[in-house]
């Protein structure tokens, strides 16, 4: 999980960074990640269910259910994709609140918008294509900023965390739900087998795309583990940073506040 100097989230755009287990020019990662999610957008929800046996829905409900949010709040959901988190947040903020569903990938954003429209969930949502490293909002715009299963795909994670901090109101909360480092030694080989043998085959069978799911498995291993991500949030300016492991560290919820 250790990163070389060229892999660090704040790498110079002329250097290299990781795309899964490959080193690529830093400036190209965004385009490569975009191709992955454009490819899997239409099957994203189905594949999440298959990959996690449906457990991702429990993780997301817990993530939203324990968030610091109330009726009337304005929330930014980054890497909002197909709208799972935004839909759960809608019940928390009520009719007086609003949610901006943001994603850098237009295909994912369209899937989320169409899904909400088909469900009749129109009021209270905004859809904005944006880069998490440079958010198009003034300082102090949101009561809560969330990002679920998206931070590991951001090229400059430090910049994204600083931007999350910037757009939060004082007293606001940021929450990151992301795959992390499994803690039980006995489970690691089972998890590796599932990640590198099962997931690409599921991608091939159900999405006709094994390469994208190979990348997703690799990207999990390259993501900063729990304590490292906590330190990154602190360096970005967040206070009272903490994390909670779910499912033995398969995923973790990181939390920080703007003070």
Short mmCIF file of C-alpha atoms in Angstrom, two decimals:
data_model
loop_
_atom_site.label_atom_id
_atom_site.label_comp_id
_atom_site.label_asym_id
_atom_site.label_seq_id
_atom_site.Cartn_x
_atom_site.Cartn_y
_atom_site.Cartn_z
CA UNK A 1 0.00 0.00 0.00
CA UNK A 2 2.99 2.31 0.28
CA UNK A 3 3.25 4.89 -2.49
CA UNK A 4 6.42 5.98 -4.24
CA UNK A 5 7.03 9.71 -4.52
CA UNK A 6 5.65 9.65 -8.04
CA UNK A 7 2.47 7.93 -6.85
CA UNK A 8 1.55 10.45 -4.19
CA UNK A 9 -1.80 12.17 -4.71
CA UNK A 10 -0.17 15.57 -5.11
CA UNK A 11 2.22 14.46 -7.87
CA UNK A 12 3.23 16.96 -10.53
CA UNK A 13 1.10 16.59 -13.64
CA UNK A 14 4.29 15.90 -15.59
CA UNK A 15 5.14 12.89 -13.39
CA UNK A 16 3.53 9.51 -13.07
CA UNK A 17 0.82 8.03 -10.91
CA UNK A 18 -0.89 4.67 -10.62
CA UNK A 19 -3.76 3.39 -12.73
CA UNK A 20 -4.41 0.14 -10.93
CA UNK A 21 -1.02 -1.55 -10.78
CA UNK A 22 0.28 0.32 -13.84
CA UNK A 23 2.27 3.54 -13.75
CA UNK A 24 0.90 6.09 -16.18
CA UNK A 25 1.55 9.79 -16.86
CA UNK A 26 -0.31 11.75 -14.19
CA UNK A 27 -2.19 13.79 -16.75
CA UNK A 28 -3.61 10.65 -18.41
CA UNK A 29 -5.16 8.98 -15.36
CA UNK A 30 -8.35 11.03 -15.48
CA UNK A 31 -8.97 9.99 -19.09
CA UNK A 32 -8.28 6.31 -18.35
CA UNK A 33 -10.57 6.29 -15.31
CA UNK A 34 -13.21 8.02 -17.42
CA UNK A 35 -13.11 5.20 -19.97
CA UNK A 36 -13.59 2.64 -17.18
CA UNK A 37 -16.71 4.28 -15.82
CA UNK A 38 -18.17 5.09 -19.22
CA UNK A 39 -17.83 1.38 -19.97
CA UNK A 40 -19.48 0.14 -16.77
CA UNK A 41 -22.10 2.89 -16.23
CA UNK A 42 -25.11 0.97 -17.55
CA UNK A 43 -24.27 -2.12 -15.46
CA UNK A 44 -22.85 -0.33 -12.42
CA UNK A 45 -25.64 -1.10 -9.94
CA UNK A 46 -25.96 -4.73 -11.06
CA UNK A 47 -22.22 -5.24 -10.77
CA UNK A 48 -22.11 -3.68 -7.30
CA UNK A 49 -24.74 -6.18 -6.16
CA UNK A 50 -22.85 -9.10 -7.69
CA UNK A 51 -19.44 -8.01 -6.40
CA UNK A 52 -20.54 -7.40 -2.81
CA UNK A 53 -23.47 -9.87 -2.63
CA UNK A 54 -25.64 -6.85 -1.96
CA UNK A 55 -23.71 -5.73 1.11
CA UNK A 56 -22.80 -2.39 -0.52
CA UNK A 57 -26.39 -1.32 0.11
CA UNK A 58 -25.96 -1.90 3.85
CA UNK A 59 -22.68 0.04 3.87
CA UNK A 60 -24.32 2.97 2.07
CA UNK A 61 -27.35 3.05 4.36
CA UNK A 62 -25.07 3.11 7.40
CA UNK A 63 -22.90 5.79 5.80
CA UNK A 64 -25.88 8.08 5.25
CA UNK A 65 -27.72 7.09 8.42
CA UNK A 66 -24.81 8.16 10.63
CA UNK A 67 -24.05 11.39 8.76
CA UNK A 68 -24.37 14.79 10.40
CA UNK A 69 -27.25 16.12 8.35
CA UNK A 70 -30.67 17.57 9.08
CA UNK A 71 -33.74 18.80 7.25
CA UNK A 72 -33.08 21.87 5.18
CA UNK A 73 -29.37 21.17 4.72
CA UNK A 74 -27.53 21.55 1.43
CA UNK A 75 -25.39 18.52 0.57
CA UNK A 76 -22.77 17.80 -2.07
CA UNK A 77 -22.42 14.15 -3.06
CA UNK A 78 -19.20 13.74 -5.03
CA UNK A 79 -18.65 10.83 -7.41
CA UNK A 80 -22.41 10.51 -7.09
CA UNK A 81 -22.66 8.14 -10.03
CA UNK A 82 -25.98 6.38 -10.23
CA UNK A 83 -27.43 8.25 -7.26
CA UNK A 84 -27.49 5.65 -4.47
CA UNK A 85 -26.15 8.03 -1.83
CA UNK A 86 -28.11 11.04 -3.08
CA UNK A 87 -31.36 9.08 -2.95
CA UNK A 88 -30.72 8.07 0.66
CA UNK A 89 -29.73 11.62 1.58
CA UNK A 90 -32.93 13.02 0.09
CA UNK A 91 -34.97 11.54 2.93
CA UNK A 92 -32.60 13.06 5.48
CA UNK A 93 -32.68 16.65 4.15
CA UNK A 94 -36.41 16.69 3.38
CA UNK A 95 -38.28 18.98 1.02
CA UNK A 96 -36.52 22.08 2.34
CA UNK A 97 -33.07 20.65 1.66
CA UNK A 98 -31.13 20.18 -1.55
CA UNK A 99 -28.55 17.78 -2.92
CA UNK A 100 -25.99 18.40 -5.61
CA UNK A 101 -25.08 15.14 -7.29
CA UNK A 102 -21.66 15.62 -8.84
CA UNK A 103 -19.56 13.31 -10.98
CA UNK A 104 -16.68 13.84 -13.38
CA UNK A 105 -18.11 11.21 -15.72
CA UNK A 106 -21.03 12.32 -17.87
CA UNK A 107 -22.25 8.77 -18.53
CA UNK A 108 -22.49 7.98 -14.81
CA UNK A 109 -24.21 11.31 -14.14
CA UNK A 110 -26.79 10.64 -16.86
CA UNK A 111 -27.54 7.22 -15.39
CA UNK A 112 -28.13 8.83 -11.99
CA UNK A 113 -30.32 11.62 -13.41
CA UNK A 114 -32.41 9.19 -15.49
CA UNK A 115 -32.81 6.90 -12.52
CA UNK A 116 -34.13 9.72 -10.31
CA UNK A 117 -36.45 10.91 -13.07
CA UNK A 118 -37.84 7.41 -13.60
CA UNK A 119 -38.54 7.19 -9.86
CA UNK A 120 -40.27 10.56 -9.84
CA UNK A 121 -37.53 12.00 -7.62
CA UNK A 122 -37.02 15.35 -9.31
CA UNK A 123 -37.35 18.11 -6.73
CA UNK A 124 -34.34 18.94 -4.62
CA UNK A 125 -31.67 17.49 -6.91
CA UNK A 126 -29.06 19.24 -9.01
CA UNK A 127 -26.70 17.42 -11.39
CA UNK A 128 -23.29 18.90 -12.10
CA UNK A 129 -20.42 17.38 -14.04
CA UNK A 130 -17.33 18.39 -12.08
CA UNK A 131 -13.80 17.47 -11.11
CA UNK A 132 -13.43 16.82 -7.37
CA UNK A 133 -9.98 18.44 -7.51
CA UNK A 134 -11.49 21.82 -8.45
CA UNK A 135 -15.07 22.24 -7.31
CA UNK A 136 -17.18 24.96 -8.99
CA UNK A 137 -18.67 26.32 -5.76
CA UNK A 138 -17.90 29.24 -3.44
CA UNK A 139 -16.35 28.69 -0.03
CA UNK A 140 -18.76 27.51 2.64
CA UNK A 141 -21.51 26.31 0.30
CA UNK A 142 -22.52 23.01 1.93
CA UNK A 143 -23.49 21.57 5.30
CA UNK A 144 -22.27 18.09 4.34
CA UNK A 145 -19.96 16.75 1.64
CA UNK A 146 -19.90 13.02 0.87
CA UNK A 147 -17.92 10.83 -1.47
CA UNK A 148 -18.61 7.10 -1.67
CA UNK A 149 -16.35 4.71 -3.58
CA UNK A 150 -14.93 7.58 -5.59
CA UNK A 151 -11.89 9.01 -3.83
CA UNK A 152 -9.60 6.18 -4.89
CA UNK A 153 -10.21 7.09 -8.54
CA UNK A 154 -9.22 10.73 -8.08
CA UNK A 155 -5.75 11.55 -9.39
CA UNK A 156 -4.90 14.21 -6.79
CA UNK A 157 -6.60 13.04 -3.62
CA UNK A 158 -5.01 15.76 -1.49
CA UNK A 159 -6.46 18.44 -3.76
CA UNK A 160 -9.91 16.82 -3.61
CA UNK A 161 -9.83 16.71 0.18
CA UNK A 162 -8.77 20.37 0.34
CA UNK A 163 -11.65 21.27 -1.97
CA UNK A 164 -14.12 19.32 0.16
CA UNK A 165 -12.89 21.28 3.16
CA UNK A 166 -13.12 24.61 1.31
CA UNK A 167 -16.74 24.24 0.20
CA UNK A 168 -17.95 23.14 3.64
CA UNK A 169 -19.56 25.59 6.00
CA UNK A 170 -17.92 26.03 9.41
CA UNK A 171 -19.23 23.17 11.54
CA UNK A 172 -19.93 21.08 8.45
CA UNK A 173 -18.96 17.45 8.06
CA UNK A 174 -17.15 15.55 5.31
CA UNK A 175 -17.56 11.80 4.97
CA UNK A 176 -15.63 9.35 2.81
CA UNK A 177 -16.85 5.79 2.23
CA UNK A 178 -14.17 3.77 0.51
CA UNK A 179 -12.65 0.34 0.21
CA UNK A 180 -9.77 0.04 2.64
CA UNK A 181 -7.33 -2.43 4.16
CA UNK A 182 -8.69 -5.76 5.41
CA UNK A 183 -7.54 -6.36 8.97
CA UNK A 184 -7.87 -10.12 9.52
CA UNK A 185 -4.86 -12.00 8.14
CA UNK A 186 -6.87 -15.17 7.60
CA UNK A 187 -9.35 -13.33 5.38
CA UNK A 188 -6.81 -11.57 3.13
CA UNK A 189 -6.17 -14.51 0.75
CA UNK A 190 -9.92 -15.09 0.38
CA UNK A 191 -10.44 -11.42 -0.34
CA UNK A 192 -7.59 -11.39 -2.86
CA UNK A 193 -9.04 -14.42 -4.66
CA UNK A 194 -12.44 -12.73 -4.86
CA UNK A 195 -10.90 -9.45 -6.06
CA UNK A 196 -8.52 -10.73 -8.70
CA UNK A 197 -10.16 -13.95 -9.87
CA UNK A 198 -13.91 -13.59 -9.30
CA UNK A 199 -14.51 -9.90 -10.03
CA UNK A 200 -12.96 -9.82 -13.53
CA UNK A 201 -14.95 -12.93 -14.45
CA UNK A 202 -18.17 -11.32 -13.20
CA UNK A 203 -17.31 -8.28 -15.29
CA UNK A 204 -16.77 -10.44 -18.33
CA UNK A 205 -20.01 -12.37 -17.86
CA UNK A 206 -22.40 -9.56 -16.94
CA UNK A 207 -20.82 -6.40 -18.38
CA UNK A 208 -18.70 -7.85 -21.17
CA UNK A 209 -15.74 -6.02 -19.63
CA UNK A 210 -13.18 -7.86 -17.50
CA UNK A 211 -10.46 -5.20 -17.79
CA UNK A 212 -12.45 -2.50 -16.03
CA UNK A 213 -13.15 -4.75 -13.07
CA UNK A 214 -9.52 -5.81 -12.95
CA UNK A 215 -8.67 -2.10 -12.64
CA UNK A 216 -11.26 -1.60 -9.90
CA UNK A 217 -9.75 -4.46 -7.87
CA UNK A 218 -6.26 -3.05 -8.35
CA UNK A 219 -7.34 0.48 -7.47
CA UNK A 220 -8.54 -0.74 -4.08
CA UNK A 221 -5.06 -2.05 -3.26
CA UNK A 222 -3.45 1.25 -4.26
CA UNK A 223 -5.78 3.38 -2.14
CA UNK A 224 -4.33 4.77 1.12
CA UNK A 225 -5.21 2.54 4.10
CA UNK A 226 -7.16 3.79 7.09
CA UNK A 227 -4.56 5.69 9.11
CA UNK A 228 -2.92 7.19 6.03
CA UNK A 229 -6.21 8.57 4.74
CA UNK A 230 -6.99 9.96 8.19
CA UNK A 231 -3.65 11.80 8.14
CA UNK A 232 -4.40 13.13 4.64
CA UNK A 233 -7.72 14.55 5.89
CA UNK A 234 -5.96 16.23 8.79
CA UNK A 235 -3.39 17.72 6.40
CA UNK A 236 -6.26 19.06 4.25
CA UNK A 237 -7.51 21.05 7.24
CA UNK A 238 -10.14 18.80 8.75
CA UNK A 239 -10.50 18.56 12.52
CA UNK A 240 -11.75 15.69 14.71
CA UNK A 241 -10.85 13.18 12.01
CA UNK A 242 -11.74 9.57 12.66
CA UNK A 243 -12.74 6.40 10.84
CA UNK A 244 -14.86 3.33 11.38
CA UNK A 245 -14.15 -0.02 9.74
CA UNK A 246 -17.05 -1.97 8.30
CA UNK A 247 -16.94 -5.66 7.41
CA UNK A 248 -13.51 -6.11 8.93
CA UNK A 249 -11.93 -3.23 7.03
CA UNK A 250 -13.18 -4.16 3.57
CA UNK A 251 -14.53 -0.63 3.66
CA UNK A 252 -14.06 2.27 6.06
CA UNK A 253 -15.94 5.47 6.75
CA UNK A 254 -13.69 8.48 7.34
CA UNK A 255 -15.12 11.61 8.93
CA UNK A 256 -13.77 15.12 9.40
CA UNK A 257 -15.16 18.54 10.33
CA UNK A 258 -14.50 22.15 9.34
CA UNK A 259 -13.92 24.31 12.40
#
